[in-house]
mmCIF file with all atom_site columns, C-alpha atoms in Angstrom:
data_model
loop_
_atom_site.group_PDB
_atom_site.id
_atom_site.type_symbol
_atom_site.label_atom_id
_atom_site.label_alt_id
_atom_site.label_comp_id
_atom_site.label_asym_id
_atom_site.label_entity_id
_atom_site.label_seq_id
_atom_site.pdbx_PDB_ins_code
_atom_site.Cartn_x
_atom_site.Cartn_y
_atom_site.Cartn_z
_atom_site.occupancy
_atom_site.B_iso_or_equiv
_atom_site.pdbx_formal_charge
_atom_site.auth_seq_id
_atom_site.auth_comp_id
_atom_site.auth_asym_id
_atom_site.auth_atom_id
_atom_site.pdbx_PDB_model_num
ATOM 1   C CA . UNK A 1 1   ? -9.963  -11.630 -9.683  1.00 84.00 ? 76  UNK A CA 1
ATOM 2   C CA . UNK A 1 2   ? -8.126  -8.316  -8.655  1.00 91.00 ? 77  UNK A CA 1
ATOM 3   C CA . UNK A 1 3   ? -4.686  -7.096  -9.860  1.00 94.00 ? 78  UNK A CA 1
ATOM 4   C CA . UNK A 1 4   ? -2.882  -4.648  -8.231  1.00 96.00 ? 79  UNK A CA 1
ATOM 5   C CA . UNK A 1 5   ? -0.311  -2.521  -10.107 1.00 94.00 ? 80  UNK A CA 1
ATOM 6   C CA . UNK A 1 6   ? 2.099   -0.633  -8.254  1.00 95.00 ? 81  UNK A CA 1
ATOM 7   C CA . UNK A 1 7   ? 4.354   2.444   -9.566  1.00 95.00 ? 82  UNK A CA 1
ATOM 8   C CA . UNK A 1 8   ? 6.210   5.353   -8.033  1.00 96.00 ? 83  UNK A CA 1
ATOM 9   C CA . UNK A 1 9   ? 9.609   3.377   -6.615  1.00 95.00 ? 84  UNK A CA 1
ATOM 10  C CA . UNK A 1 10  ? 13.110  4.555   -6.754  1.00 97.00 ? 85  UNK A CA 1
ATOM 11  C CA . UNK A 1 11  ? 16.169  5.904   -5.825  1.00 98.00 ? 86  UNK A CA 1
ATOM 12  C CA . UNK A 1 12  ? 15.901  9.263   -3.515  1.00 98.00 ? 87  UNK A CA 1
ATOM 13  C CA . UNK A 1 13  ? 18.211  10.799  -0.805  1.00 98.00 ? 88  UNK A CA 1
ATOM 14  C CA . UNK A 1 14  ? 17.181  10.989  2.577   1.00 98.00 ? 89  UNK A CA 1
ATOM 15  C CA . UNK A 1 15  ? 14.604  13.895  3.497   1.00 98.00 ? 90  UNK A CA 1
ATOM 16  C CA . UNK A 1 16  ? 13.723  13.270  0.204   1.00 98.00 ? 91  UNK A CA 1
ATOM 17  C CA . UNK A 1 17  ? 10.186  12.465  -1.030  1.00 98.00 ? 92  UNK A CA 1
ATOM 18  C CA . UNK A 1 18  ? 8.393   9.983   -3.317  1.00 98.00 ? 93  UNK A CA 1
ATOM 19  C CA . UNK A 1 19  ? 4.940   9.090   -4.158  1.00 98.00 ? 94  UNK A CA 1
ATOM 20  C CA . UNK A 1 20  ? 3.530   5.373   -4.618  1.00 98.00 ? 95  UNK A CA 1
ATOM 21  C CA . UNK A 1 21  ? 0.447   4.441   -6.411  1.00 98.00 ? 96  UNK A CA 1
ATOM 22  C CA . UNK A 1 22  ? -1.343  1.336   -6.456  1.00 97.00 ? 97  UNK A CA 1
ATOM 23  C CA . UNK A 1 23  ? -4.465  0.947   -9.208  1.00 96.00 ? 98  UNK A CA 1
ATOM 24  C CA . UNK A 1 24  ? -6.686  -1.813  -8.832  1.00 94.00 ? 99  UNK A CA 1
ATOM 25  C CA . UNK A 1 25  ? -8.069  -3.583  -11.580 1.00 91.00 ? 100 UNK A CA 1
ATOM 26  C CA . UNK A 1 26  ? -11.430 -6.510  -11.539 1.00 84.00 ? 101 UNK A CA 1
ATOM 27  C CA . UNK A 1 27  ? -11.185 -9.254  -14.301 1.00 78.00 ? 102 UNK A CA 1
ATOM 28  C CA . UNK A 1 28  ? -13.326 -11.851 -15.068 1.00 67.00 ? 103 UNK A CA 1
ATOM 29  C CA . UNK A 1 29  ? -16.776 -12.139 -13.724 1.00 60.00 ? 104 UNK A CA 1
ATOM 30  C CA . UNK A 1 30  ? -16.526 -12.245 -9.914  1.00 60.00 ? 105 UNK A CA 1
ATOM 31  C CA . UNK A 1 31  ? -18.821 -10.079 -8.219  1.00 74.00 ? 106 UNK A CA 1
ATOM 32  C CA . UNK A 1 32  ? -16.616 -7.825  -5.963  1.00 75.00 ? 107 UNK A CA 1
ATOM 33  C CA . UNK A 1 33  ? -18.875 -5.794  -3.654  1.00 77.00 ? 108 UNK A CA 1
ATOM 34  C CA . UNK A 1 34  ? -16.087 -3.303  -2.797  1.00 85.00 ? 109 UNK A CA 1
ATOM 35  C CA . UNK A 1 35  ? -12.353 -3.370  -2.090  1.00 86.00 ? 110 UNK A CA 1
ATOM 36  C CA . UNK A 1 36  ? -11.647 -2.409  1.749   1.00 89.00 ? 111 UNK A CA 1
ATOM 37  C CA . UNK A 1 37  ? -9.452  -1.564  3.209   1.00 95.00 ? 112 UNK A CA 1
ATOM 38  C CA . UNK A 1 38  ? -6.289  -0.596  0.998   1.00 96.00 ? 113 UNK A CA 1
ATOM 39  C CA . UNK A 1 39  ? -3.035  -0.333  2.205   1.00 97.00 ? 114 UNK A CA 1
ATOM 40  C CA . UNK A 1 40  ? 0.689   -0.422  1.740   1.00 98.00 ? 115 UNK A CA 1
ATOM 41  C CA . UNK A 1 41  ? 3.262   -2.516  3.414   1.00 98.00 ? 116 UNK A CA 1
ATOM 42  C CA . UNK A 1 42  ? 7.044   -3.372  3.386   1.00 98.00 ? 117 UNK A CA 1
ATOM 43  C CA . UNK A 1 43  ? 9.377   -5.859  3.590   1.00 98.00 ? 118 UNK A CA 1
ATOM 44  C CA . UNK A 1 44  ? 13.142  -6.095  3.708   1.00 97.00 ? 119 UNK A CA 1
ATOM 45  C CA . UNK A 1 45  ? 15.201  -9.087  2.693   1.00 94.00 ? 120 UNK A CA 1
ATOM 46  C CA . UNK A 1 46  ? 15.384  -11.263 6.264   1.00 95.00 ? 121 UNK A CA 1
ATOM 47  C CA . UNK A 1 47  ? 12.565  -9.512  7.797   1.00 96.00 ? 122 UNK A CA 1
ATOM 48  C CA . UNK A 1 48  ? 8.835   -10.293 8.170   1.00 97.00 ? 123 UNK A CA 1
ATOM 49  C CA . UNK A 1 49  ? 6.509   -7.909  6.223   1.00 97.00 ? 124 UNK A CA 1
ATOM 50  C CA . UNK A 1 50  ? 5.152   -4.972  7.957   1.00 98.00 ? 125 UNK A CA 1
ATOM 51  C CA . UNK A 1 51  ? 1.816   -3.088  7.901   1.00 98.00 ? 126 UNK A CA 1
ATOM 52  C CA . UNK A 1 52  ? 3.035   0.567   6.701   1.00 98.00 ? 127 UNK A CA 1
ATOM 53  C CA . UNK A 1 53  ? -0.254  2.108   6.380   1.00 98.00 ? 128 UNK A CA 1
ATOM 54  C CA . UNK A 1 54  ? -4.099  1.286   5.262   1.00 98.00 ? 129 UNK A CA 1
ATOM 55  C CA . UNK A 1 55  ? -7.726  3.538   4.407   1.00 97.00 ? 130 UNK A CA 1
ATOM 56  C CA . UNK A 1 56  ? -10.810 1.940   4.447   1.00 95.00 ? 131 UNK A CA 1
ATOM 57  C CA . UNK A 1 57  ? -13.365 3.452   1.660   1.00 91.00 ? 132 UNK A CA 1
ATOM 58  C CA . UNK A 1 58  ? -14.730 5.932   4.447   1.00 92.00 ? 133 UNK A CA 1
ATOM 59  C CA . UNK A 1 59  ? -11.141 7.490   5.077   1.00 94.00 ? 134 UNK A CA 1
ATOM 60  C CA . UNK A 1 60  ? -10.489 5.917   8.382   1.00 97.00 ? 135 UNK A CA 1
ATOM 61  C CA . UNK A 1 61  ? -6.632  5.569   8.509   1.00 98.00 ? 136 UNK A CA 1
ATOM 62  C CA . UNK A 1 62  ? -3.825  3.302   10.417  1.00 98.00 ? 137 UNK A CA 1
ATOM 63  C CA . UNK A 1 63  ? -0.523  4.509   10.344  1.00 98.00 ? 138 UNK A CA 1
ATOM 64  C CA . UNK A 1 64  ? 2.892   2.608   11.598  1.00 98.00 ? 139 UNK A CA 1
ATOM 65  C CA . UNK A 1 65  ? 4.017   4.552   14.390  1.00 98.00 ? 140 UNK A CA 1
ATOM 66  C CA . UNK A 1 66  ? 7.732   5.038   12.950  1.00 98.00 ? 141 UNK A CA 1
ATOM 67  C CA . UNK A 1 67  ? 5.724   6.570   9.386   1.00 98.00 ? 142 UNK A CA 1
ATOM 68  C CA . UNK A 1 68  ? 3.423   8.586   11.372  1.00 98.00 ? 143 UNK A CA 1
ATOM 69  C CA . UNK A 1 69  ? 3.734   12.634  10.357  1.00 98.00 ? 144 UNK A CA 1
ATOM 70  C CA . UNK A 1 70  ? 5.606   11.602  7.382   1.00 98.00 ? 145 UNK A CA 1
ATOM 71  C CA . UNK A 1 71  ? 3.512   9.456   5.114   1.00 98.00 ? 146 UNK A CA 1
ATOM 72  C CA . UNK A 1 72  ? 0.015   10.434  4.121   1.00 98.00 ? 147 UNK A CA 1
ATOM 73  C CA . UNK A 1 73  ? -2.292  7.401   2.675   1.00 98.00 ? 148 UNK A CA 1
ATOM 74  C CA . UNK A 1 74  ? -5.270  8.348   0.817   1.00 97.00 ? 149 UNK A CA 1
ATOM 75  C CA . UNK A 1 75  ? -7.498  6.598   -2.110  1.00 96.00 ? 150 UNK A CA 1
ATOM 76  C CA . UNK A 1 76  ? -9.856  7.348   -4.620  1.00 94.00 ? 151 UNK A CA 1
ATOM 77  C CA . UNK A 1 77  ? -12.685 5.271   -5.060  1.00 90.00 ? 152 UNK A CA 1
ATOM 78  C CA . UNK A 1 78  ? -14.079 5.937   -7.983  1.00 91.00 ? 153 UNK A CA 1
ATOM 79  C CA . UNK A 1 79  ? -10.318 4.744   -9.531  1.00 92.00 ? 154 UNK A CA 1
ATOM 80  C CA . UNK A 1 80  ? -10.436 1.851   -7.118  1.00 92.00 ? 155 UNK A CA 1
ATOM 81  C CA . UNK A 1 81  ? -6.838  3.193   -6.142  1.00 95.00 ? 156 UNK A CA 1
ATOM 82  C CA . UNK A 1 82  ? -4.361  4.311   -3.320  1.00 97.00 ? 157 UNK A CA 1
ATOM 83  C CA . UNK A 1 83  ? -1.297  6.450   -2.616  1.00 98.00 ? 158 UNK A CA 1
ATOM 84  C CA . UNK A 1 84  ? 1.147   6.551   -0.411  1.00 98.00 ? 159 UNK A CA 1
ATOM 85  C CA . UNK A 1 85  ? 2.790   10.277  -0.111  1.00 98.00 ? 160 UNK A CA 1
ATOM 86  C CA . UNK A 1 86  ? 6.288   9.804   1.386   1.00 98.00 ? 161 UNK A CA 1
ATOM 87  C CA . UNK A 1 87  ? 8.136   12.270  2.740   1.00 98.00 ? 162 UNK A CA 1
ATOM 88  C CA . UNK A 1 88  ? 11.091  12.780  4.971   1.00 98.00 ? 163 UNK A CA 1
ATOM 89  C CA . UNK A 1 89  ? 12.074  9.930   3.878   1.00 98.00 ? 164 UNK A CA 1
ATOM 90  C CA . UNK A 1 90  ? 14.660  8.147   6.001   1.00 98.00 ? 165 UNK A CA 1
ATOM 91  C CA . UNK A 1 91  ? 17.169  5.152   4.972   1.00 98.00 ? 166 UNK A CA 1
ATOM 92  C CA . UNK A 1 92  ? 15.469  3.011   7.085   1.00 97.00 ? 167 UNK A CA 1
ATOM 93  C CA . UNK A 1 93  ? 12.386  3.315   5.089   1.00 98.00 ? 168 UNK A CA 1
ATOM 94  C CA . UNK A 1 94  ? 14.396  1.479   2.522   1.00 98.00 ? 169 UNK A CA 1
ATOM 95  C CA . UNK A 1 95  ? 12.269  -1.575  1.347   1.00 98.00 ? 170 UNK A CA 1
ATOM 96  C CA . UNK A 1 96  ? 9.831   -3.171  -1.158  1.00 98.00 ? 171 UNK A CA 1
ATOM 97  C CA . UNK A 1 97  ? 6.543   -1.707  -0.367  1.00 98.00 ? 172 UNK A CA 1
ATOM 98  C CA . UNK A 1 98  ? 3.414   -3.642  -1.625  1.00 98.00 ? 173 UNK A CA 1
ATOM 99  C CA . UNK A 1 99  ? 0.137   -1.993  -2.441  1.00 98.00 ? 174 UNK A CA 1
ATOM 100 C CA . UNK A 1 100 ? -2.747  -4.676  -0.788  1.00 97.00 ? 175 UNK A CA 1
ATOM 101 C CA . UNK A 1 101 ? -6.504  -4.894  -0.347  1.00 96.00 ? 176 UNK A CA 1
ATOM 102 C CA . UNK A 1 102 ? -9.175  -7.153  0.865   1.00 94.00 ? 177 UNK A CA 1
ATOM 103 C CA . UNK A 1 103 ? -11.853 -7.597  -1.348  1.00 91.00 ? 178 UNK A CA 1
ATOM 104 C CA . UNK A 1 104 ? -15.503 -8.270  -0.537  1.00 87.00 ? 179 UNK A CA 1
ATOM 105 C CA . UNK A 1 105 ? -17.185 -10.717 -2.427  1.00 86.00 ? 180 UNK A CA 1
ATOM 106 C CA . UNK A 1 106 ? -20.719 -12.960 -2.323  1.00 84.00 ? 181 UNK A CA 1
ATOM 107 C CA . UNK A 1 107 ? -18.687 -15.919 -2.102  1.00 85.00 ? 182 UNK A CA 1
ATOM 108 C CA . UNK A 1 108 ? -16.155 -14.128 0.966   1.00 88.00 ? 183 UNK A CA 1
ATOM 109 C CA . UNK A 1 109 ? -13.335 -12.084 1.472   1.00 90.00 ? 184 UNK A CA 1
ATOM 110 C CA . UNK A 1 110 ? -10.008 -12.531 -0.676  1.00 91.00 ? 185 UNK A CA 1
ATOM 111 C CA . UNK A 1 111 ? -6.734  -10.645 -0.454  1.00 94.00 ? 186 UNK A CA 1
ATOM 112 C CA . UNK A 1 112 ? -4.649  -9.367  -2.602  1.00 95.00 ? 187 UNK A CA 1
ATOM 113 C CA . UNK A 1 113 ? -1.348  -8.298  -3.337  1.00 97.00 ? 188 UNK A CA 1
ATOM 114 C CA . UNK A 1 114 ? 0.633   -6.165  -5.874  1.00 97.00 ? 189 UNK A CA 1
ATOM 115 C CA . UNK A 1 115 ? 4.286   -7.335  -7.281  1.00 96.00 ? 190 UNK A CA 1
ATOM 116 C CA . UNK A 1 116 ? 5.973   -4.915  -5.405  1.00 97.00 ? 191 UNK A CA 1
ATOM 117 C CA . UNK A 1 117 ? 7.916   -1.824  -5.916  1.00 97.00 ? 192 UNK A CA 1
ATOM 118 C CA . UNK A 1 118 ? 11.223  -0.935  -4.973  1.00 98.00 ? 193 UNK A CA 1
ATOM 119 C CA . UNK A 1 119 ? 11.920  2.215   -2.637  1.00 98.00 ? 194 UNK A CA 1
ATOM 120 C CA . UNK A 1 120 ? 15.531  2.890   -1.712  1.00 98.00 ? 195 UNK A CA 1
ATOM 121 C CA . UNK A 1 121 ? 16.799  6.286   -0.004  1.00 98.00 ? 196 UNK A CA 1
ATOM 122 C CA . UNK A 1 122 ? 20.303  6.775   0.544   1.00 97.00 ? 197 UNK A CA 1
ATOM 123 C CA . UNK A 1 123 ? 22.165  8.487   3.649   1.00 94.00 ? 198 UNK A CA 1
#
């Protein structure tokens, strides 16, 4: 079993910045080989959840094309976590953004998803 725990939401003006972390914890005995990729997405109320951005444990990176030269997605592996650098931050960008990973087991692959954290920017 994996738990994600997201923190770093909140209230900031646009061109503002924030930063969102996502730490990923293993309970119980399940054998996880390794958690790739990790990633961040979004979702406004009415709308289908969007891919924001995800890093696979060699770096490789996938950016949504309206995020791209703003937000910077990197991990550390040794934490098993991820972090989304915002910046320029626009009121569009307004959304509950959910840290998310696939993780590799002996038995198959299993995804996972944090509870969510709030990120609002005003105009």
């Amino acid at each position: 079993q994996v738990q994600l725990v997201e923190s770093g939401g909140g209230l900031v003006q646009a061109g503002g910045s924030l930063t969102l972390s996502c730490a990923a914890s293993v309970s119980g005995s399940s054998n996880i080989l390794r958690l790739n990729p990790m990633g961040w997405y979004r979702q406004v109320p009415g709308k289908q959840r969007e891919q924001v951005a995800i890093i696979t444990s060699g770096g490789t990176t996938n950016y949504l094309d309206s995020v791209k030269g703003r937000f910077t997605i990197s991990r550390d592996n040794a934490k098993s976590s991820v972090y989304l650098q915002m910046d320029s931050l626009k009121p569009e960008d307004t959304a509950v953004y959910y840290c998310a990973t696939r993780a590799m087991t002996a038995q198959g692959r299993f995804d996972y998803w944090g509870q969510g954290t709030q990120v609002t920017v005003s105009s």
